[in-house]
């Protein structure tokens, strides 16, 4: 059955976006604001270059909604860091095993590796504010139960790991929605500063939170630290309840969870620049986590100190991270992204080496401050790179895949460095982590970090739904699309080169079974074909096109030599002849 536009539309106008200069903070996701029956084009001029990013990390605070949630996040981060001190020291009291102490850090980050991609799919398909509220409420309940169990003296090493794992699950569900919401809170030009400021909020509390946590643990015990953490989540719940988030009109039904996850994985796999960022994040997370994962036993065994010193060491790491966050905008303005990342790998490795040879608190503080400055510089830049390299419709999933790699690396690294310190020594584990980081820095010579500053990922929004004679429903399908091209023999190589990129974009955006056919009797005729599961997926496929994709499509139009624009056929597949037609054919309108 064929569904053709009687006016033979331009395939790149019918299946591509129209320039839209508004940022993600100003408009909704085109993929969720488009209906299955009609998607009028908007027209307009090419977007102007994005405004230069500010060199101050504090600019996003001028936006009231961001300021309110960021302030609440400060309180929650303070509670989290007090909780981390309590959990780490509680485990050190419960068992002498270095491996079990390191697993406290690993049990917090492992859930991100397991759940983040599903959480990213939820962030792209459901209201992010509601997802965050649910996650924060879950964290509040788990923290309160942990505090009660600790007060009753029922904690064992494994029950403590179970509770920290559940807290990690709550954070895993919260993070993709929170980070993807940055575009709703600030305009595009302030996005790098907002992400850096978000990292700074955690590390600002890291500079004082562990010291407060050490004081609380030393004077009141770990159970009090767990109770304070539970109370801190109320600040974020209150701020999210007050936030009047942008309302997205979702005419298309939400994607099924499994399908949405597959779409996100396919998008990242077919985006080489994103894959590079994620690989470097995996390596950095695996090596850089060594200082944090082993810090309880570094304090106890290498420095021969107590809980207050442990808190002070965490504070030194946080102070270094604040310094890195303050320097980040100026570094981005003066250095290439790859140069900053390579420096972060090297500086973190240097910090680990200093800690590995130190037996004094002062020298350990120096090493931890170096490691902290590199930590926030690298992780915030990875996050910015992913957000600026990803269209809005899939940003939650792209961020979650990045977080899965980075936090998964942290979880694996926490276990590996803990096991190595048990089998060999703590300094040996720190030196091995430093070697891994140096290798990650050298890897940039082969696969450097891309520069996304000029990439225009605004939706093109040119798609016009064809005038259908069949009464299709969103779930109708499968749909097959054919585009007819006429190419002169001398342009064959250029056409095939352009089609290679077109194939990648088609599959990345949801097409299946893409193929390119050549007519044996008339070699100038080429037919591009692909399938999508349903009519709703066909609409989504076309609204996912970005301005960065338009250039390759325009090259194909220039190569087409036919008197008319390439003809598009849209067909619905039928495996057998049904006893009755299940699709209504309305009468023609005179």
Coordinates of C-alpha atoms in Angstrom, one line a residue, residues 91-587:
X91 CA 32.7 0.6 57.4
X92 CA 36.2 1.1 58.7
X93 CA 34.9 0.5 62.2
X94 CA 33.0 -2.6 61.2
X95 CA 35.8 -4.4 59.3
X96 CA 39.6 -4.1 58.7
X97 CA 39.2 -5.0 55.0
X98 CA 40.5 -2.4 52.6
X99 CA 38.3 -4.0 49.9
X100 CA 35.1 -3.5 51.9
X101 CA 36.0 0.1 52.7
X102 CA 36.6 0.9 49.0
X103 CA 33.3 -0.8 48.1
X104 CA 31.4 1.9 50.0
X105 CA 32.4 4.3 47.2
X106 CA 31.8 1.6 44.6
X107 CA 28.3 0.7 45.9
X108 CA 27.3 4.3 45.5
X109 CA 28.5 4.6 41.9
X110 CA 27.7 1.1 40.6
X111 CA 23.9 1.9 40.4
X112 CA 24.6 4.7 38.0
X113 CA 26.2 2.2 35.7
X114 CA 23.3 -0.2 36.0
X115 CA 20.3 2.2 36.0
X116 CA 21.4 5.5 34.4
X117 CA 20.5 4.5 30.8
X118 CA 16.9 3.6 31.8
X119 CA 16.8 6.8 33.9
X120 CA 17.9 8.8 30.8
X121 CA 15.1 7.2 28.7
X122 CA 12.6 8.3 31.4
X123 CA 14.1 11.8 31.4
X124 CA 13.5 12.1 27.6
X125 CA 10.0 10.7 27.7
X126 CA 8.4 12.0 30.9
X127 CA 8.3 15.3 32.8
X128 CA 11.7 15.6 34.3
X129 CA 10.5 17.5 37.3
X130 CA 8.3 14.6 38.4
X131 CA 11.1 12.1 37.8
X132 CA 13.4 14.2 40.1
X133 CA 10.7 14.5 42.8
X134 CA 10.1 10.8 42.8
X135 CA 13.9 10.1 43.1
X136 CA 14.4 12.7 45.9
X137 CA 11.5 11.2 47.9
X138 CA 13.0 7.7 47.5
X139 CA 16.3 9.0 48.8
X140 CA 14.7 10.6 51.8
X141 CA 12.9 7.4 52.8
X142 CA 16.1 5.2 52.3
X143 CA 18.2 7.7 54.3
X144 CA 15.7 7.8 57.2
X145 CA 15.6 4.0 57.4
X146 CA 19.4 3.8 57.3
X147 CA 19.6 6.2 60.2
X148 CA 17.0 4.2 62.2
X149 CA 18.9 0.9 61.6
X150 CA 22.2 2.6 62.6
X151 CA 20.7 4.0 65.8
X152 CA 19.4 0.5 66.7
X153 CA 22.9 -1.0 66.2
X154 CA 21.8 -3.4 63.5
X155 CA 24.3 -2.4 60.8
X156 CA 26.7 -5.0 59.4
X157 CA 29.2 -4.4 56.5
X158 CA 26.8 -5.9 54.0
X159 CA 23.7 -4.1 55.2
X160 CA 25.6 -0.9 55.1
X161 CA 26.6 -1.6 51.5
X162 CA 23.0 -2.5 50.7
X163 CA 21.8 0.9 51.9
X164 CA 24.5 2.8 50.1
X165 CA 23.6 0.9 47.0
X166 CA 19.9 2.0 47.3
X167 CA 21.1 5.6 47.8
X168 CA 23.1 5.2 44.6
X169 CA 20.0 3.9 42.8
X170 CA 18.1 7.1 43.8
X171 CA 20.9 9.3 42.6
X172 CA 21.1 7.3 39.3
X173 CA 17.4 8.1 38.7
X174 CA 17.8 11.7 39.6
X175 CA 21.0 12.7 37.7
X176 CA 19.9 12.4 34.0
X177 CA 16.8 14.4 34.6
X178 CA 18.6 17.0 36.6
X179 CA 21.4 17.5 34.1
X180 CA 19.1 17.4 31.1
X181 CA 17.0 20.1 32.8
X182 CA 19.8 22.6 32.6
X183 CA 18.6 23.6 29.2
X184 CA 15.2 24.5 30.8
X185 CA 16.9 26.6 33.5
X186 CA 19.5 28.6 31.5
X187 CA 20.0 29.6 27.9
X188 CA 22.6 27.8 25.7
X189 CA 25.3 30.4 26.1
X190 CA 25.2 29.9 29.9
X191 CA 25.1 26.1 29.8
X192 CA 28.9 25.5 30.3
X193 CA 28.9 27.9 33.3
X194 CA 25.8 26.2 34.7
X195 CA 27.3 22.8 34.5
X196 CA 30.6 24.0 36.1
X197 CA 28.6 25.8 38.8
X198 CA 26.7 22.6 39.4
X199 CA 30.0 20.7 39.9
X200 CA 31.2 23.6 42.1
X201 CA 28.2 23.2 44.4
X202 CA 29.1 19.7 45.3
X203 CA 32.8 20.5 45.7
X204 CA 32.0 23.7 47.7
X205 CA 30.3 21.5 50.2
X206 CA 33.1 18.9 49.9
X207 CA 35.4 21.6 51.2
X208 CA 33.4 22.0 54.4
X209 CA 31.0 19.0 54.5
X210 CA 33.6 16.3 55.3
X211 CA 35.0 18.4 58.1
X212 CA 31.5 18.8 59.5
X213 CA 30.8 15.1 58.8
X214 CA 34.0 14.2 60.7
X215 CA 33.0 16.4 63.6
X216 CA 29.5 14.8 63.6
X217 CA 30.8 11.3 63.4
X218 CA 33.4 11.9 66.1
X219 CA 31.0 13.5 68.5
X220 CA 27.6 11.9 67.7
X221 CA 28.4 8.8 65.7
X222 CA 27.7 7.7 62.1
X223 CA 23.9 7.3 62.8
X224 CA 23.6 11.1 63.3
X225 CA 25.4 11.6 59.9
X226 CA 22.8 9.4 58.3
X227 CA 19.9 11.3 59.9
X228 CA 21.3 14.7 58.8
X229 CA 21.5 13.4 55.2
X230 CA 17.8 12.4 55.3
X231 CA 16.8 15.8 56.5
X232 CA 18.8 17.5 53.7
X233 CA 16.7 16.0 50.9
X234 CA 13.7 18.1 52.0
X235 CA 15.3 21.2 50.6
X236 CA 15.5 19.8 47.1
X237 CA 11.9 18.4 47.3
X238 CA 10.7 21.9 48.4
X239 CA 12.5 23.6 45.5
X240 CA 11.3 21.2 42.9
X241 CA 7.7 21.5 44.1
X242 CA 8.0 25.3 43.7
X243 CA 9.6 25.2 40.2
X244 CA 7.2 26.0 37.4
X245 CA 9.0 23.9 34.8
X246 CA 8.2 24.3 31.1
X247 CA 5.2 22.3 30.1
X248 CA 5.8 20.1 27.1
X249 CA 2.9 19.2 24.9
X250 CA 3.4 15.5 24.0
X251 CA 1.2 14.7 21.1
X252 CA 3.1 11.6 20.3
X253 CA 2.9 8.7 22.7
X254 CA 6.0 8.1 24.9
X255 CA 8.5 5.6 23.6
X256 CA 8.5 2.2 25.2
X257 CA 11.4 2.0 27.7
X258 CA 13.3 -0.8 25.9
X259 CA 12.9 0.9 22.6
X260 CA 13.9 4.3 24.0
X261 CA 17.1 2.8 25.5
X262 CA 18.0 1.1 22.2
X263 CA 17.5 4.4 20.3
X264 CA 19.8 6.2 22.8
X265 CA 22.5 3.5 22.5
X266 CA 22.3 3.6 18.7
X267 CA 22.5 7.4 18.6
X268 CA 25.7 7.4 20.7
X269 CA 27.2 4.5 18.8
X270 CA 26.7 6.3 15.5
X271 CA 28.1 9.6 16.8
X272 CA 31.9 9.2 16.8
X273 CA 32.5 12.5 18.7
X274 CA 30.3 11.4 21.6
X275 CA 32.0 8.0 21.7
X276 CA 35.3 9.6 22.2
X277 CA 34.1 11.7 25.1
X278 CA 32.5 8.7 26.8
X279 CA 35.7 6.6 26.4
X280 CA 37.8 9.2 28.0
X281 CA 35.3 9.6 30.8
X282 CA 35.5 5.9 31.4
X283 CA 39.3 6.0 31.7
X284 CA 39.3 9.1 33.8
X285 CA 36.6 7.8 36.2
X286 CA 38.4 4.5 36.7
X287 CA 41.8 6.1 37.6
X288 CA 40.7 9.3 39.4
X289 CA 38.4 7.6 41.9
X290 CA 41.4 5.9 43.6
X291 CA 42.0 8.9 45.9
X292 CA 38.4 9.0 47.1
X293 CA 37.9 5.2 47.3
X294 CA 41.1 4.6 49.4
X295 CA 40.9 7.8 51.4
X296 CA 39.5 6.2 54.6
X297 CA 42.4 3.6 54.7
X298 CA 44.9 6.3 53.6
X299 CA 43.9 8.3 56.6
X300 CA 43.7 5.3 59.0
X301 CA 46.8 3.4 57.9
X302 CA 49.2 5.8 56.1
X303 CA 48.5 8.9 58.2
X304 CA 47.6 7.1 61.4
X305 CA 44.7 9.5 61.9
X306 CA 41.1 9.5 63.0
X307 CA 37.7 10.6 61.6
X308 CA 38.3 14.4 61.9
X309 CA 41.4 14.1 59.7
X310 CA 39.5 12.0 57.2
X311 CA 37.0 14.8 56.9
X312 CA 39.8 17.4 56.5
X313 CA 41.3 15.3 53.7
X314 CA 38.0 15.2 51.9
X315 CA 37.8 19.0 52.4
X316 CA 41.2 19.4 50.8
X317 CA 40.0 17.5 47.8
X318 CA 36.9 19.8 47.7
X319 CA 38.9 23.0 47.9
X320 CA 41.0 21.8 45.0
X321 CA 37.9 21.1 43.0
X322 CA 36.5 24.6 43.7
X323 CA 39.8 26.0 42.4
X324 CA 39.4 23.9 39.3
X325 CA 35.8 25.1 38.8
X326 CA 36.8 28.7 39.1
X327 CA 39.6 28.3 36.6
X328 CA 37.5 26.3 34.1
X329 CA 35.9 29.2 32.2
X330 CA 39.2 30.9 31.6
X331 CA 40.9 27.7 30.6
X332 CA 38.1 27.0 28.1
X333 CA 38.5 30.5 26.6
X334 CA 42.3 30.1 26.1
X335 CA 43.0 26.4 25.5
X336 CA 41.7 23.7 23.3
X337 CA 39.4 21.1 24.9
X338 CA 41.9 18.3 24.4
X339 CA 44.7 20.3 26.0
X340 CA 42.5 20.9 29.1
X341 CA 41.6 17.2 29.3
X342 CA 45.2 16.1 28.9
X343 CA 46.3 18.5 31.7
X344 CA 43.5 17.1 33.9
X345 CA 44.7 13.5 33.4
X346 CA 48.3 14.5 34.1
X347 CA 47.5 16.7 37.2
X348 CA 45.3 14.0 38.7
X349 CA 48.1 11.5 38.2
X350 CA 50.6 13.8 39.9
X351 CA 48.2 14.2 42.8
X352 CA 47.9 10.4 43.3
X353 CA 51.7 10.0 43.1
X354 CA 52.2 12.6 45.8
X355 CA 49.6 10.9 48.1
X356 CA 51.3 7.5 47.5
X357 CA 54.6 8.7 48.9
X358 CA 53.2 11.0 51.6
X359 CA 53.3 10.2 55.3
X360 CA 52.3 13.7 56.5
X361 CA 49.0 15.4 56.4
X362 CA 50.4 18.6 54.8
X363 CA 51.8 16.7 51.8
X364 CA 48.7 14.6 51.4
X365 CA 46.6 17.8 51.4
X366 CA 48.7 19.1 48.4
X367 CA 48.2 15.9 46.5
X368 CA 44.5 15.8 47.2
X369 CA 44.0 19.4 46.1
X370 CA 45.7 18.7 42.8
X371 CA 43.6 15.6 42.3
X372 CA 40.4 17.6 43.2
X373 CA 41.2 20.5 40.8
X374 CA 41.7 18.0 37.9
X375 CA 38.6 16.0 38.9
X376 CA 36.1 18.9 38.5
X377 CA 37.9 20.3 35.4
X378 CA 37.7 17.0 33.5
X379 CA 34.2 15.8 34.6
X380 CA 32.5 19.2 34.0
X381 CA 34.1 19.5 30.6
X382 CA 33.0 15.9 29.6
X383 CA 29.5 16.8 30.7
X384 CA 29.5 20.1 28.7
X385 CA 30.8 18.3 25.7
X386 CA 28.1 15.7 25.8
X387 CA 25.3 18.3 26.2
X388 CA 26.6 20.6 23.4
X389 CA 27.1 17.6 21.1
X390 CA 23.6 16.2 21.6
X391 CA 20.2 17.3 20.3
X392 CA 17.6 18.0 23.0
X393 CA 15.4 15.0 22.1
X394 CA 18.1 12.5 23.2
X395 CA 20.2 14.5 25.6
X396 CA 18.9 12.6 28.7
X397 CA 19.9 9.3 27.2
X398 CA 23.3 10.6 26.0
X399 CA 24.1 12.0 29.4
X400 CA 23.0 8.8 31.1
X401 CA 25.3 6.7 28.8
X402 CA 28.2 9.0 29.6
X403 CA 27.4 8.7 33.3
X404 CA 27.1 4.9 33.0
X405 CA 30.6 4.8 31.5
X406 CA 32.2 7.3 33.9
X407 CA 30.5 6.1 37.1
X408 CA 30.9 2.5 36.0
X409 CA 34.6 3.2 35.7
X410 CA 34.5 4.6 39.2
X411 CA 32.8 1.6 40.6
X412 CA 35.1 -0.9 38.9
X413 CA 38.1 1.3 39.8
X414 CA 37.0 1.5 43.5
X415 CA 36.9 -2.3 43.6
X416 CA 40.2 -2.8 41.7
X417 CA 42.2 -0.3 43.7
X418 CA 40.8 -1.6 47.0
X419 CA 41.7 -5.2 46.0
X420 CA 45.2 -4.2 44.9
X421 CA 45.8 -2.3 48.1
X422 CA 44.7 -5.4 50.1
X423 CA 47.0 -7.7 48.0
X424 CA 50.0 -5.4 47.6
X425 CA 49.8 -2.0 49.3
X426 CA 48.0 1.3 49.3
X427 CA 50.9 3.1 47.5
X428 CA 51.0 0.4 44.8
X429 CA 47.3 0.9 44.1
X430 CA 47.7 4.7 43.9
X431 CA 50.7 4.4 41.5
X432 CA 48.8 2.0 39.3
X433 CA 45.9 4.4 39.1
X434 CA 48.3 7.2 38.2
X435 CA 49.7 5.1 35.4
X436 CA 46.2 4.5 34.0
X437 CA 45.5 8.2 34.1
X438 CA 48.8 9.0 32.2
X439 CA 47.8 6.4 29.6
X440 CA 44.4 8.1 29.3
X441 CA 46.1 11.5 28.7
X442 CA 48.3 10.0 26.0
X443 CA 45.3 8.4 24.3
X444 CA 44.3 12.0 23.3
X445 CA 47.1 12.0 20.7
X446 CA 45.2 9.2 18.9
X447 CA 41.6 10.1 19.7
X448 CA 41.5 13.8 20.7
X449 CA 38.5 15.4 22.2
X450 CA 36.3 17.1 19.6
X451 CA 35.5 20.8 19.7
X452 CA 31.7 21.2 19.6
X453 CA 31.5 25.0 19.8
X454 CA 30.5 25.5 16.2
X455 CA 28.1 22.5 16.0
X456 CA 24.6 23.7 15.4
X457 CA 22.2 21.1 16.8
X458 CA 19.1 23.2 16.7
X459 CA 16.2 21.3 15.2
X460 CA 15.6 22.1 11.5
X461 CA 11.9 21.6 11.9
X462 CA 11.0 21.7 8.3
X463 CA 9.0 18.5 8.2
X464 CA 5.5 18.8 6.7
X465 CA 3.3 15.7 7.1
X466 CA 2.1 14.4 3.7
X467 CA -1.5 14.6 2.6
X468 CA -2.5 11.0 3.4
X469 CA -5.5 9.2 1.8
X470 CA -5.3 6.5 4.5
X471 CA -6.4 7.1 8.1
X472 CA -3.2 6.1 9.8
X473 CA -2.9 5.8 13.6
X474 CA 0.4 6.5 15.5
X475 CA 0.9 2.7 15.9
X476 CA 0.2 1.9 12.2
X477 CA 3.1 0.2 10.5
X478 CA 5.7 -0.9 9.5
X479 CA 6.4 2.0 7.2
X480 CA 8.7 1.8 4.2
X481 CA 10.1 5.0 2.6
X482 CA 11.6 5.2 -0.9
X483 CA 13.3 8.3 -2.3
X484 CA 14.1 8.4 -6.1
X485 CA 17.3 10.1 -7.2
X486 CA 18.7 10.8 -10.7
X487 CA 22.5 11.2 -10.7
X488 CA 24.8 11.8 -13.6
X489 CA 27.6 9.2 -14.0
X490 CA 30.4 11.7 -13.4
X491 CA 28.8 12.5 -10.0
X492 CA 28.5 8.9 -8.8
X493 CA 31.4 9.0 -6.4
X494 CA 30.4 12.2 -4.8
X495 CA 26.8 10.9 -4.5
X496 CA 28.0 7.7 -2.8
X497 CA 30.2 9.7 -0.4
X498 CA 27.2 11.9 0.6
X499 CA 25.0 8.8 0.9
X500 CA 27.4 7.3 3.4
X501 CA 26.9 10.2 5.8
X502 CA 23.1 10.2 5.0
X503 CA 23.0 6.5 5.9
X504 CA 24.7 7.1 9.3
X505 CA 22.2 9.9 10.1
X506 CA 19.2 7.9 9.0
X507 CA 20.1 4.9 11.2
X508 CA 21.2 7.1 14.1
X509 CA 17.8 8.8 14.0
X510 CA 15.8 5.6 14.0
X511 CA 15.7 4.2 10.5
X512 CA 16.1 0.5 9.9
X513 CA 17.1 -1.7 6.9
X514 CA 18.5 1.3 5.0
X515 CA 19.6 0.4 1.5
X516 CA 20.6 2.1 -1.7
X517 CA 19.5 0.5 -5.0
X518 CA 20.7 1.3 -8.6
X519 CA 18.5 0.6 -11.7
X520 CA 20.2 -2.0 -13.9
X521 CA 18.5 -0.7 -17.1
X522 CA 18.8 3.0 -16.3
X523 CA 22.0 3.4 -14.2
X524 CA 21.3 7.1 -13.5
X525 CA 18.4 6.1 -11.3
X526 CA 19.1 5.4 -7.7
X527 CA 16.5 4.5 -5.0
X528 CA 17.1 5.1 -1.3
X529 CA 15.0 2.9 1.0
X530 CA 14.5 2.5 4.7
X531 CA 11.9 1.2 7.2
X532 CA 10.5 2.5 10.5
X533 CA 8.3 0.4 12.8
X534 CA 5.3 2.7 13.0
X535 CA 3.9 6.0 11.7
X536 CA 4.7 7.7 15.0
X537 CA 8.4 6.6 14.6
X538 CA 8.4 8.0 11.1
X539 CA 7.3 11.4 12.5
X540 CA 10.0 11.1 15.2
X541 CA 12.6 10.2 12.7
X542 CA 12.0 13.3 10.7
X543 CA 11.7 15.7 13.6
X544 CA 15.1 14.5 14.9
X545 CA 17.1 16.1 12.1
X546 CA 19.3 19.0 13.1
X547 CA 20.9 21.9 11.3
X548 CA 24.3 20.1 11.4
X549 CA 22.7 17.4 9.2
X550 CA 21.3 19.7 6.6
X551 CA 24.6 20.3 4.8
X552 CA 25.0 16.7 3.6
X553 CA 21.4 16.6 2.5
X554 CA 21.9 19.8 0.5
X555 CA 24.9 18.2 -1.2
X556 CA 22.6 15.4 -2.4
X557 CA 20.1 17.8 -3.8
X558 CA 22.8 19.6 -5.8
X559 CA 23.8 16.3 -7.3
X560 CA 20.3 15.4 -8.3
X561 CA 19.7 16.1 -12.1
X562 CA 16.1 15.3 -12.5
X563 CA 13.6 18.0 -13.8
X564 CA 11.7 17.6 -10.5
X565 CA 12.9 17.2 -7.0
X566 CA 13.4 13.7 -5.8
X567 CA 10.2 11.8 -5.4
X568 CA 9.3 10.4 -2.0
X569 CA 7.1 7.2 -1.6
X570 CA 5.7 6.4 1.8
X571 CA 4.2 2.9 2.1
X572 CA 2.7 0.7 4.8
X573 CA 3.7 -2.9 4.7
X574 CA 1.2 -5.7 4.6
X575 CA 2.4 -9.3 4.8
X576 CA -0.8 -10.9 3.5
X577 CA -4.0 -9.8 1.9
X578 CA -6.4 -9.3 4.8
X579 CA -10.0 -10.5 4.8
X580 CA -11.0 -6.9 5.3
X581 CA -9.1 -3.7 5.1
X582 CA -8.2 -2.5 8.6
X583 CA -7.3 1.0 7.4
X584 CA -10.1 3.4 6.5
X585 CA -9.8 5.2 3.1
X586 CA -11.7 8.4 3.5
X587 CA -13.4 9.8 0.4

